[in-house]
Coordinates of C-alpha atoms and ligand atoms in Angstrom, one line a residue:
Chain M
X126 CA 23.5 48.5 60.5
X127 CA 20.4 46.9 59.0
X128 CA 21.0 43.4 58.2
X129 CA 18.7 41.0 56.1
X130 CA 19.5 37.4 55.4
X131 CA 17.6 37.0 52.1
X132 CA 15.9 33.4 52.0
X133 CA 15.2 33.7 48.3
X134 CA 15.7 35.9 45.4
X135 CA 12.4 37.8 46.0
X136 CA 13.7 38.9 49.4
X137 CA 17.0 40.2 48.0
X138 CA 15.4 42.0 45.0
X139 CA 13.0 43.6 47.4
X140 CA 15.8 45.0 49.8
X141 CA 17.7 46.2 46.6
X142 CA 14.4 47.9 45.3
X143 CA 13.9 49.7 48.5
X144 CA 17.6 50.3 49.3
X145 CA 19.8 50.2 46.2
X146 CA 22.7 51.0 48.4
X147 CA 22.5 47.9 50.5
X148 CA 25.6 45.9 50.2
X149 CA 25.3 42.4 48.9
X150 CA 27.2 39.9 51.0
X151 CA 27.9 36.6 49.3
X152 CA 31.2 34.9 50.6
X153 CA 32.3 38.0 51.9
X154 CA 36.3 37.5 50.9
X155 CA 36.1 40.7 49.1
X156 CA 33.7 42.6 51.3
X157 CA 35.0 41.9 54.7
X158 CA 38.5 42.9 53.6
X159 CA 37.0 46.3 53.0
X160 CA 35.1 46.3 56.2
X161 CA 38.1 45.2 58.2
X162 CA 40.9 47.2 56.5
X163 CA 39.3 50.3 54.9
X164 CA 36.9 50.6 57.8
X165 CA 34.0 50.4 55.4
X166 CA 30.7 50.6 57.2
X167 CA 27.7 49.7 55.2
X168 CA 24.6 51.0 56.6
X169 CA 22.8 48.0 55.2
X170 CA 23.7 44.6 54.2
X171 CA 21.8 41.8 52.5
X172 CA 23.4 38.3 52.8
X173 CA 22.7 36.2 49.6
X174 CA 24.5 33.0 50.7
X175 CA 21.1 31.2 51.3
X176 CA 19.4 32.3 48.2
X177 CA 18.8 28.8 46.4
X178 CA 18.2 30.6 42.9
X179 CA 21.9 31.4 42.9
X180 CA 23.2 28.2 44.1
X181 CA 22.6 25.9 41.0
X182 CA 25.1 25.1 38.3
X183 CA 24.9 23.2 35.1
X184 CA 26.8 23.3 32.0
X185 CA 25.2 26.3 30.6
X186 CA 24.4 28.3 33.7
X187 CA 26.6 28.9 36.8
X188 CA 24.8 30.3 39.7
X189 CA 26.3 33.4 41.0
X190 CA 26.5 31.9 44.5
X191 CA 28.5 28.9 43.2
X192 CA 31.8 28.8 45.1
X193 CA 35.3 28.2 43.9
X194 CA 35.4 25.0 45.9
X195 CA 32.4 23.8 43.8
X196 CA 34.0 25.0 40.6
X197 CA 37.1 23.0 41.1
X198 CA 34.9 20.1 39.9
X199 CA 33.4 22.1 36.7
X200 CA 33.3 20.3 33.5
X201 CA 34.6 23.5 32.0
X202 CA 38.4 22.4 32.3
X203 CA 39.9 26.0 32.4
X204 CA 37.3 27.2 34.8
X205 CA 38.2 24.4 37.0
X206 CA 42.0 25.1 36.7
X207 CA 41.3 28.8 37.6
X208 CA 39.1 28.0 40.6
X209 CA 42.1 25.7 42.0
X210 CA 44.3 28.6 42.1
X211 CA 42.0 31.1 43.7
X212 CA 43.3 32.1 47.4
X213 CA 43.5 29.2 49.8
X214 CA 40.9 26.4 50.9
X215 CA 39.5 28.8 53.5
X216 CA 38.7 31.3 50.5
X217 CA 37.6 28.7 48.0
X218 CA 35.1 27.3 50.5
X219 CA 33.0 30.5 50.5
X220 CA 34.1 32.8 47.9
X221 CA 31.7 32.8 44.9
X222 CA 31.9 33.5 41.1
X223 CA 29.3 36.1 41.6
X224 CA 31.5 38.1 44.3
X225 CA 34.4 37.7 41.7
X226 CA 32.1 39.4 38.9
X227 CA 30.6 41.9 41.3
X228 CA 34.1 43.0 42.6
X229 CA 35.4 43.1 38.8
X230 CA 39.0 43.3 39.9
X231 CA 41.2 43.2 36.8
X232 CA 42.9 40.3 38.6
X233 CA 39.7 38.5 39.1
X234 CA 40.7 34.9 38.1
X235 CA 37.1 33.8 36.7
X236 CA 37.1 36.6 34.4
X237 CA 39.4 35.5 31.5
X238 CA 37.4 32.4 31.3
X239 CA 34.0 34.3 31.1
X240 CA 35.7 36.4 28.2
X241 CA 37.0 33.2 26.4
X242 CA 33.6 31.6 26.5
X243 CA 31.8 34.7 25.4
X244 CA 29.7 34.3 28.3
X245 CA 26.9 36.8 29.5
X246 CA 26.2 37.9 32.9
X247 CA 22.4 37.4 34.0
X248 CA 21.2 40.3 36.3
X249 CA 17.8 40.9 37.8
X250 CA 16.0 43.7 39.6
X251 CA 12.3 44.6 40.4
X252 CA 12.3 47.5 38.1
X253 CA 13.8 46.0 34.9
X254 CA 13.3 42.4 35.3
X255 CA 16.1 40.1 33.9
X256 CA 18.8 41.4 31.8
X257 CA 21.4 39.3 29.8
X258 CA 24.6 41.4 29.5
X259 CA 27.3 40.2 27.4
X260 CA 30.7 40.1 29.3
X261 CA 32.1 43.0 27.4
X262 CA 29.4 45.3 28.0
X263 CA 29.2 43.9 31.6
X264 CA 32.9 44.8 32.7
X265 CA 33.5 48.6 32.0
X266 CA 36.6 49.5 34.0
X267 CA 38.8 48.9 37.0
X268 CA 36.1 47.4 39.5
X269 CA 33.4 49.0 37.6
X270 CA 30.7 47.1 35.8
X271 CA 27.5 48.2 34.0
X272 CA 25.5 46.4 37.1
X273 CA 22.7 49.0 38.2
X274 CA 22.6 49.6 41.9
X275 CA 19.2 47.9 42.5
X276 CA 20.5 44.8 40.5
X277 CA 21.6 41.4 41.8
X278 CA 23.9 39.4 39.7
X279 CA 22.1 35.9 39.1
X280 CA 24.3 33.7 36.9
X281 CA 26.8 33.3 34.3
X282 CA 25.2 32.3 31.1
X283 CA 27.6 29.9 29.2
X284 CA 26.9 29.6 25.4
X285 CA 26.6 26.3 23.9
X286 CA 29.6 26.4 21.5
X287 CA 32.2 26.7 24.3
X288 CA 35.2 24.6 23.1
X289 CA 36.1 21.3 25.2
X290 CA 39.8 22.1 24.5
X291 CA 40.7 24.8 27.0
X292 CA 43.4 25.8 29.3
X293 CA 43.9 28.3 32.0
X294 CA 47.3 29.6 33.7
X295 CA 48.2 32.5 35.9
X296 CA 51.7 33.8 36.9
X297 CA 52.1 35.3 40.3
X298 CA 54.9 35.7 42.7
X299 CA 54.4 32.2 44.3
X300 CA 52.3 29.1 43.7
X301 CA 49.7 29.3 46.4
X302 CA 47.4 32.2 47.9
X303 CA 48.5 34.5 44.9
X304 CA 46.7 37.2 43.2
X305 CA 47.5 37.2 39.4
X306 CA 50.2 39.3 37.9
X307 CA 48.9 38.0 34.7
X308 CA 46.3 35.2 33.9
X309 CA 45.3 33.7 30.5
X310 CA 42.7 31.4 29.1
X311 CA 43.0 29.9 25.4
X312 CA 40.3 27.8 23.9
X313 CA 40.4 25.7 20.9
X314 CA 37.2 25.1 18.9
X315 CA 35.6 24.7 15.4
X316 CA 35.8 28.3 14.9
X317 CA 39.5 28.4 15.9
X318 CA 41.5 29.7 18.7
X319 CA 40.3 32.2 21.5
X320 CA 42.9 33.9 23.8
X321 CA 41.6 36.0 26.9
X322 CA 43.7 37.7 29.4
X323 CA 43.3 39.1 33.0
X324 CA 45.5 41.6 35.1
X325 CA 46.6 43.3 31.9
X326 CA 43.9 45.9 31.4
X327 CA 41.2 47.7 33.2
X328 CA 38.8 44.8 32.4
X329 CA 39.4 41.3 31.1
X330 CA 40.2 41.3 27.4
X331 CA 40.4 39.1 24.3
X332 CA 43.7 39.5 22.3
X333 CA 41.9 39.7 19.0
X334 CA 45.0 40.5 16.7
X335 CA 46.7 37.3 18.2
X336 CA 43.4 35.3 17.5
X337 CA 43.2 36.5 14.0
X338 CA 46.9 35.8 13.6
X339 CA 46.3 32.0 14.5
X340 CA 43.2 31.7 12.9
X341 CA 44.3 32.8 9.4
X342 CA 47.4 30.4 9.7
X343 CA 47.2 26.9 8.1
X344 CA 49.8 25.5 10.7
X345 CA 50.8 26.4 14.2
X346 CA 54.5 26.4 13.6
X347 CA 57.3 27.6 15.9
X348 CA 57.8 30.9 14.1
X349 CA 53.9 31.5 14.2
X350 CA 53.9 30.8 18.0
X351 CA 56.9 33.3 18.4
X352 CA 55.1 36.0 16.4
X353 CA 51.9 35.0 18.3
X354 CA 53.8 35.7 21.8
X355 CA 54.9 39.2 20.3
X356 CA 51.5 40.1 19.1
X357 CA 50.0 39.6 22.5
X358 CA 52.6 41.2 24.3
X359 CA 51.8 44.5 22.1
X360 CA 48.3 43.9 22.2
X361 CA 47.7 43.8 26.1
X362 CA 47.4 47.2 27.8
X363 CA 49.1 46.7 31.3
X364 CA 50.2 49.1 34.0
X365 CA 53.1 49.1 36.6
X366 CA 51.6 48.8 40.0
X367 CA 52.7 47.2 43.4
X368 CA 52.6 43.6 42.0
X369 CA 54.4 44.1 38.8
X370 CA 55.6 46.1 35.9
X371 CA 54.1 47.0 32.6
X372 CA 57.1 45.5 30.7
X373 CA 57.0 42.1 32.7
X374 CA 53.3 42.0 32.2
X375 CA 53.8 42.5 28.3
X376 CA 56.2 39.5 28.5
X377 CA 54.2 37.1 30.7
X378 CA 51.3 37.7 28.6
X379 CA 53.1 36.5 25.6
X380 CA 54.6 33.5 27.2
X381 CA 51.5 32.3 28.8
X382 CA 49.4 32.7 25.7
X383 CA 52.1 30.7 23.7
X384 CA 52.2 28.1 26.3
X385 CA 48.5 27.7 26.5
X386 CA 48.2 27.4 22.7
X387 CA 50.9 24.8 22.6
X388 CA 48.8 22.9 25.4
X389 CA 45.8 23.1 23.4
X390 CA 47.2 22.1 20.0
X391 CA 45.6 19.1 18.6
Chain A
X205 CA 20.9 42.5 66.7
X206 CA 20.6 39.0 68.6
X207 CA 22.5 36.3 66.9
X208 CA 22.4 32.8 67.8
X209 CA 25.1 30.3 67.1
X210 CA 26.5 27.0 68.4
X211 CA 30.3 27.2 69.4
X212 CA 32.0 24.1 70.0
X213 CA 28.4 22.4 70.8
X214 CA 27.1 25.1 73.1
X215 CA 24.7 27.8 72.4
X216 CA 26.4 31.0 72.5
X217 CA 24.1 33.9 71.8
X218 CA 25.6 37.4 71.3
X219 CA 24.5 41.0 70.4
X220 CA 26.1 42.8 67.8
X221 CA 25.2 46.0 65.8
X222 CA 27.9 46.6 63.0
X223 CA 29.7 44.5 60.4
X224 CA 31.9 42.9 63.1
X225 CA 33.7 39.8 62.1
X226 CA 33.1 36.4 63.6
X227 CA 36.8 36.4 64.7
X228 CA 36.2 39.7 66.7
X229 CA 33.1 38.1 68.4
X230 CA 34.7 35.0 69.3
X231 CA 37.6 36.8 71.1
X232 CA 35.9 39.8 72.5
X233 CA 32.3 38.7 73.3
X234 CA 32.7 35.0 73.7
X235 CA 35.8 34.7 75.7
X236 CA 37.5 32.3 73.2
X237 CA 40.8 33.8 72.3
X238 CA 42.3 30.8 71.1
X239 CA 41.5 31.9 67.4
X240 CA 44.0 34.4 66.7
X241 CA 43.8 37.8 65.0
X242 CA 46.7 38.9 62.8
X243 CA 46.0 40.1 59.4
X244 CA 42.2 40.5 59.0
X245 CA 42.3 40.1 55.6
X246 CA 42.3 36.4 54.8
X247 CA 45.9 36.0 54.3
X248 CA 47.4 34.3 57.2
X249 CA 44.8 31.6 58.3
X250 CA 45.5 32.2 62.2
X251 CA 41.6 32.9 62.7
X252 CA 40.7 29.7 60.9
X253 CA 37.4 27.9 62.2
X254 CA 35.0 25.6 60.8
X255 CA 31.5 27.2 60.0
X256 CA 28.9 24.6 59.4
X257 CA 31.7 22.3 58.4
X258 CA 33.4 24.5 56.2
X259 CA 36.9 25.7 56.6
X260 CA 36.8 29.7 56.9
X261 CA 38.8 32.6 57.9
X262 CA 36.7 33.9 60.8
X263 CA 37.9 37.5 60.0
X264 CA 36.0 37.3 56.6
X265 CA 32.8 36.2 58.3
X266 CA 30.3 39.0 59.1
X267 CA 29.1 37.8 62.7
X268 CA 25.5 38.5 61.9
X269 CA 25.5 36.4 58.8
X270 CA 26.5 33.5 61.0
X271 CA 23.1 33.4 62.7
X272 CA 21.9 29.7 63.0
X273 CA 25.4 28.3 62.5
X274 CA 27.5 25.7 64.1
X275 CA 31.1 26.8 64.8
X276 CA 33.9 24.9 65.7
X277 CA 37.2 26.7 67.0
X278 CA 40.5 25.4 68.4
X279 CA 39.1 25.2 71.8
X280 CA 36.5 22.7 70.5
X281 CA 39.2 20.1 69.2
X282 CA 41.4 19.6 72.3
X283 CA 42.3 20.9 75.8
X284 CA 45.1 20.4 78.4
X285 CA 43.5 17.2 79.5
X286 CA 42.8 15.8 76.0
X287 CA 44.9 17.0 73.1
X288 CA 43.7 16.5 69.5
X289 CA 45.9 14.1 67.5
X290 CA 47.2 17.1 65.4
X291 CA 48.1 18.9 68.6
X292 CA 49.8 15.8 69.8
X293 CA 51.8 15.4 66.5
X294 CA 52.7 19.1 66.4
X295 CA 54.2 18.8 70.0
X296 CA 55.9 15.5 68.9
X297 CA 57.7 17.1 66.1
X298 CA 58.4 20.6 67.7
X299 CA 56.1 22.3 65.1
X300 CA 55.2 25.3 67.6
X301 CA 57.6 28.2 68.2
X302 CA 55.8 31.4 69.2
X303 CA 52.5 29.5 68.6
X304 CA 50.6 32.2 67.1
X305 CA 49.8 30.4 63.9
X306 CA 49.2 27.1 65.5
X307 CA 45.5 27.1 66.2
X308 CA 44.8 27.7 62.7
X309 CA 46.9 24.9 61.5
X310 CA 45.4 22.7 64.1
X311 CA 41.8 23.6 62.8
X312 CA 42.8 23.3 59.0
X313 CA 44.9 20.2 59.8
X314 CA 41.9 18.4 61.5
X315 CA 39.4 19.5 58.9
X316 CA 41.7 17.9 56.3
X317 CA 42.4 14.6 58.4
X318 CA 38.6 14.4 58.8
X319 CA 38.0 14.2 55.0
X320 CA 41.2 12.5 54.0
X321 CA 42.9 10.6 57.0
X322 CA 46.1 9.7 54.9
X323 CA 46.8 12.7 52.7
X324 CA 49.9 12.7 50.6
X325 CA 52.6 15.5 51.3
X326 CA 51.1 17.7 48.3
X327 CA 47.7 17.1 49.6
X328 CA 48.8 18.3 53.0
X329 CA 50.7 21.3 51.5
X330 CA 47.6 22.3 49.6
X331 CA 45.2 22.1 52.4
X332 CA 47.4 24.1 54.6
X333 CA 48.3 26.7 51.7
X334 CA 46.1 29.2 53.6
X335 CA 48.1 29.2 56.9
X336 CA 51.2 31.3 57.3
X337 CA 53.8 30.6 59.9
X338 CA 56.7 33.2 60.3
X339 CA 58.7 31.0 62.9
X340 CA 59.2 27.5 61.9
X341 CA 59.8 27.3 58.2
X342 CA 57.1 24.7 57.9
X343 CA 59.4 21.8 58.0
X344 CA 58.3 20.4 61.5
X345 CA 54.7 21.4 60.9
X346 CA 54.9 19.3 57.6
X347 CA 56.5 16.3 59.6
X348 CA 53.7 16.5 62.0
X349 CA 51.3 15.6 59.2
X350 CA 53.6 12.9 57.9
X351 CA 53.3 11.1 61.3
X352 CA 49.3 11.7 61.2
X353 CA 49.1 10.6 57.7
X354 CA 50.7 7.2 58.3
X355 CA 48.4 4.4 58.2
X356 CA 47.5 3.1 61.7
X357 CA 47.3 -0.8 62.4
X358 CA 43.6 -0.4 63.4
X359 CA 42.7 1.5 60.1
X360 CA 40.5 -0.1 57.4
X361 CA 42.4 -1.2 54.1
X362 CA 43.8 1.8 52.3
X363 CA 42.4 2.7 49.1
X364 CA 38.9 3.2 50.0
X365 CA 39.0 7.0 51.2
X366 CA 38.2 9.3 48.6
Ligands
FAD470 C1 43.1 36.0 51.0 C2 42.5 36.3 49.6 C3 43.0 35.5 48.5 C4 42.3 35.9 47.2 N1 42.8 35.2 46.3 C5 42.1 35.4 45.2 C6 42.5 34.8 43.9 O1 43.5 34.1 43.9 N2 41.8 35.1 42.8 C7 40.7 35.8 42.7 O2 40.1 36.2 41.6 N3 40.3 36.4 43.8 C8 40.8 36.3 45.0 N4 40.5 36.9 46.1 C9 39.3 37.6 46.0 C10 38.0 37.1 46.4 O3 38.2 35.9 47.1 C11 37.3 36.6 45.1 O4 36.9 37.8 44.2 C12 35.8 36.0 45.4 O5 35.3 35.5 44.5 C13 34.8 36.8 46.0 O6 33.5 36.4 46.3 P1 32.7 36.5 47.6 O7 31.5 35.7 47.4 O8 33.5 36.3 48.7 O9 32.6 37.9 47.5 P2 31.6 39.1 48.5 O10 33.0 39.6 49.2 O11 30.6 38.5 49.1 O12 31.3 40.3 47.4 C14 32.3 40.9 46.7 C15 31.4 42.2 46.0 O13 30.7 41.6 44.9 C16 29.3 42.0 45.2 N5 28.5 40.9 45.1 C17 28.6 39.6 45.4 N6 27.7 38.8 44.9 C18 27.0 39.5 44.2 C19 25.7 39.3 43.3 N7 25.4 38.1 43.4 N8 25.2 40.3 42.7 C20 25.6 41.5 42.7 N9 26.8 41.8 43.5 C21 27.5 40.8 44.3 C22 29.4 42.4 46.6 O14 28.4 43.3 47.2 C23 30.8 43.0 46.9 O15 30.7 44.2 46.4 C24 41.2 36.6 47.4 C25 40.6 37.2 48.7 C26 41.2 37.1 49.8 C27 40.8 37.7 51.0
FES471 S1 43.4 37.0 60.7 FE1 42.0 36.1 59.4 S2 43.3 35.4 58.0 FE2 44.5 36.4 59.1
FES472 S1 55.1 29.3 65.2 FE1 55.3 31.4 65.2 S2 54.0 31.7 63.5 FE2 54.2 29.7 63.5

């Protein structure tokens, strides 16, 4: 196995330009599970955890190398809430948001927040330079993204108009160390409500019909909230798998969205 | 590839050619079997070590990527002649049955107490959420940390720890 510990972004981009198949290693909490259990033997690995260009975080840019432990203190409330629910202290200390995006699991707990924030993924390569890809063009299927083989995820670019009022919640079989059965982020801003969900479609999704229902209503009444839960349940596209059933995921989607709208209500 | 790491204060260079985990190198190449190998997928915490001060599952650390790092394993925390306070407390409350999970709890618990000497029961639970025990039902483990979390006479005034 060839191994490069990239010192900076140039290093990482150089290796990826020469060897697009080289596996990027950040926290390793997804990659090493593949190595240990699926006997994945990468021919070439580039470690990016020392790359300082990926480490920075501010309100508008979250470096790909930022860990969940760091994000537990994020000023974006729902992102901090999501970070607190990822794995265990041992996972959050090294697992990164860039790895979550790179894996692009439907259950990735960082992804509904990115969708609700209407954030973009900043990627870079020697050949194409930097590209800013809107989240809904980046995530294209189950563990599938539009990242080119020679590209590295640099950061999440957060628009300036992300509402302050925002909440995250997830449902799983227990409280700690659990992969989401359904996850949800609701934001309330000047332009109305935004509702994003995870684990209920191949990619994170926005519940646009439910958003339209809320945003055309004058008051958030009990009957409206009931209808909202209904619309969300119908709008999601979950499957039955080893973690849960389609029917339960539909139900839980409606319940979560309703609960978070209540929590963000003025 | 020759990898240089410091384990429990000693230089312990090793040679590795594949994506092997730090866990397998510690146990197989460095003769340190205190760190336990159970799930190899980050779920059980029995392989917990400190890597440059961070609490990690050593099964999820690619050994070559630890080049230049300092590692603390359970062997670095205490031995037969001088147990770590977490080990003493776990002995006292009977928090060990088969003992397979114990090294992970000791390392994670010591890491917590270094940062937060008087954790609340909820803080203890959250800090140990990545460690699984199949035997004890956690009651005795929790009681060990309740003992440890009590303020001691020699401690500074409470309220100053973050
Ligand atoms: C026990 C356990 C519990 C977990 N619990 C959760 C949970 O609750 N919620 C959750 O969402 N996830 C969970 N995960 C999954 C994982 O921890 C997260 O997805 C984490 O964010 C991955 O980050 P990493 O840095 O460890 O990724 P790595 O394993 O280093 O990388 C993951 C993938 O992304 C690629 N990659 C990494 N960085 C980049 C980059 N900058 N550019 C391009 N590609 C990149 C890698 O090549 C690899 O394919 C859990 C994992 C374990 C083992
Ligand atoms: S062996 Fe590493 S977490 Fe189980
Ligand atoms: S004592 Fe047996 S697993 Fe904990």
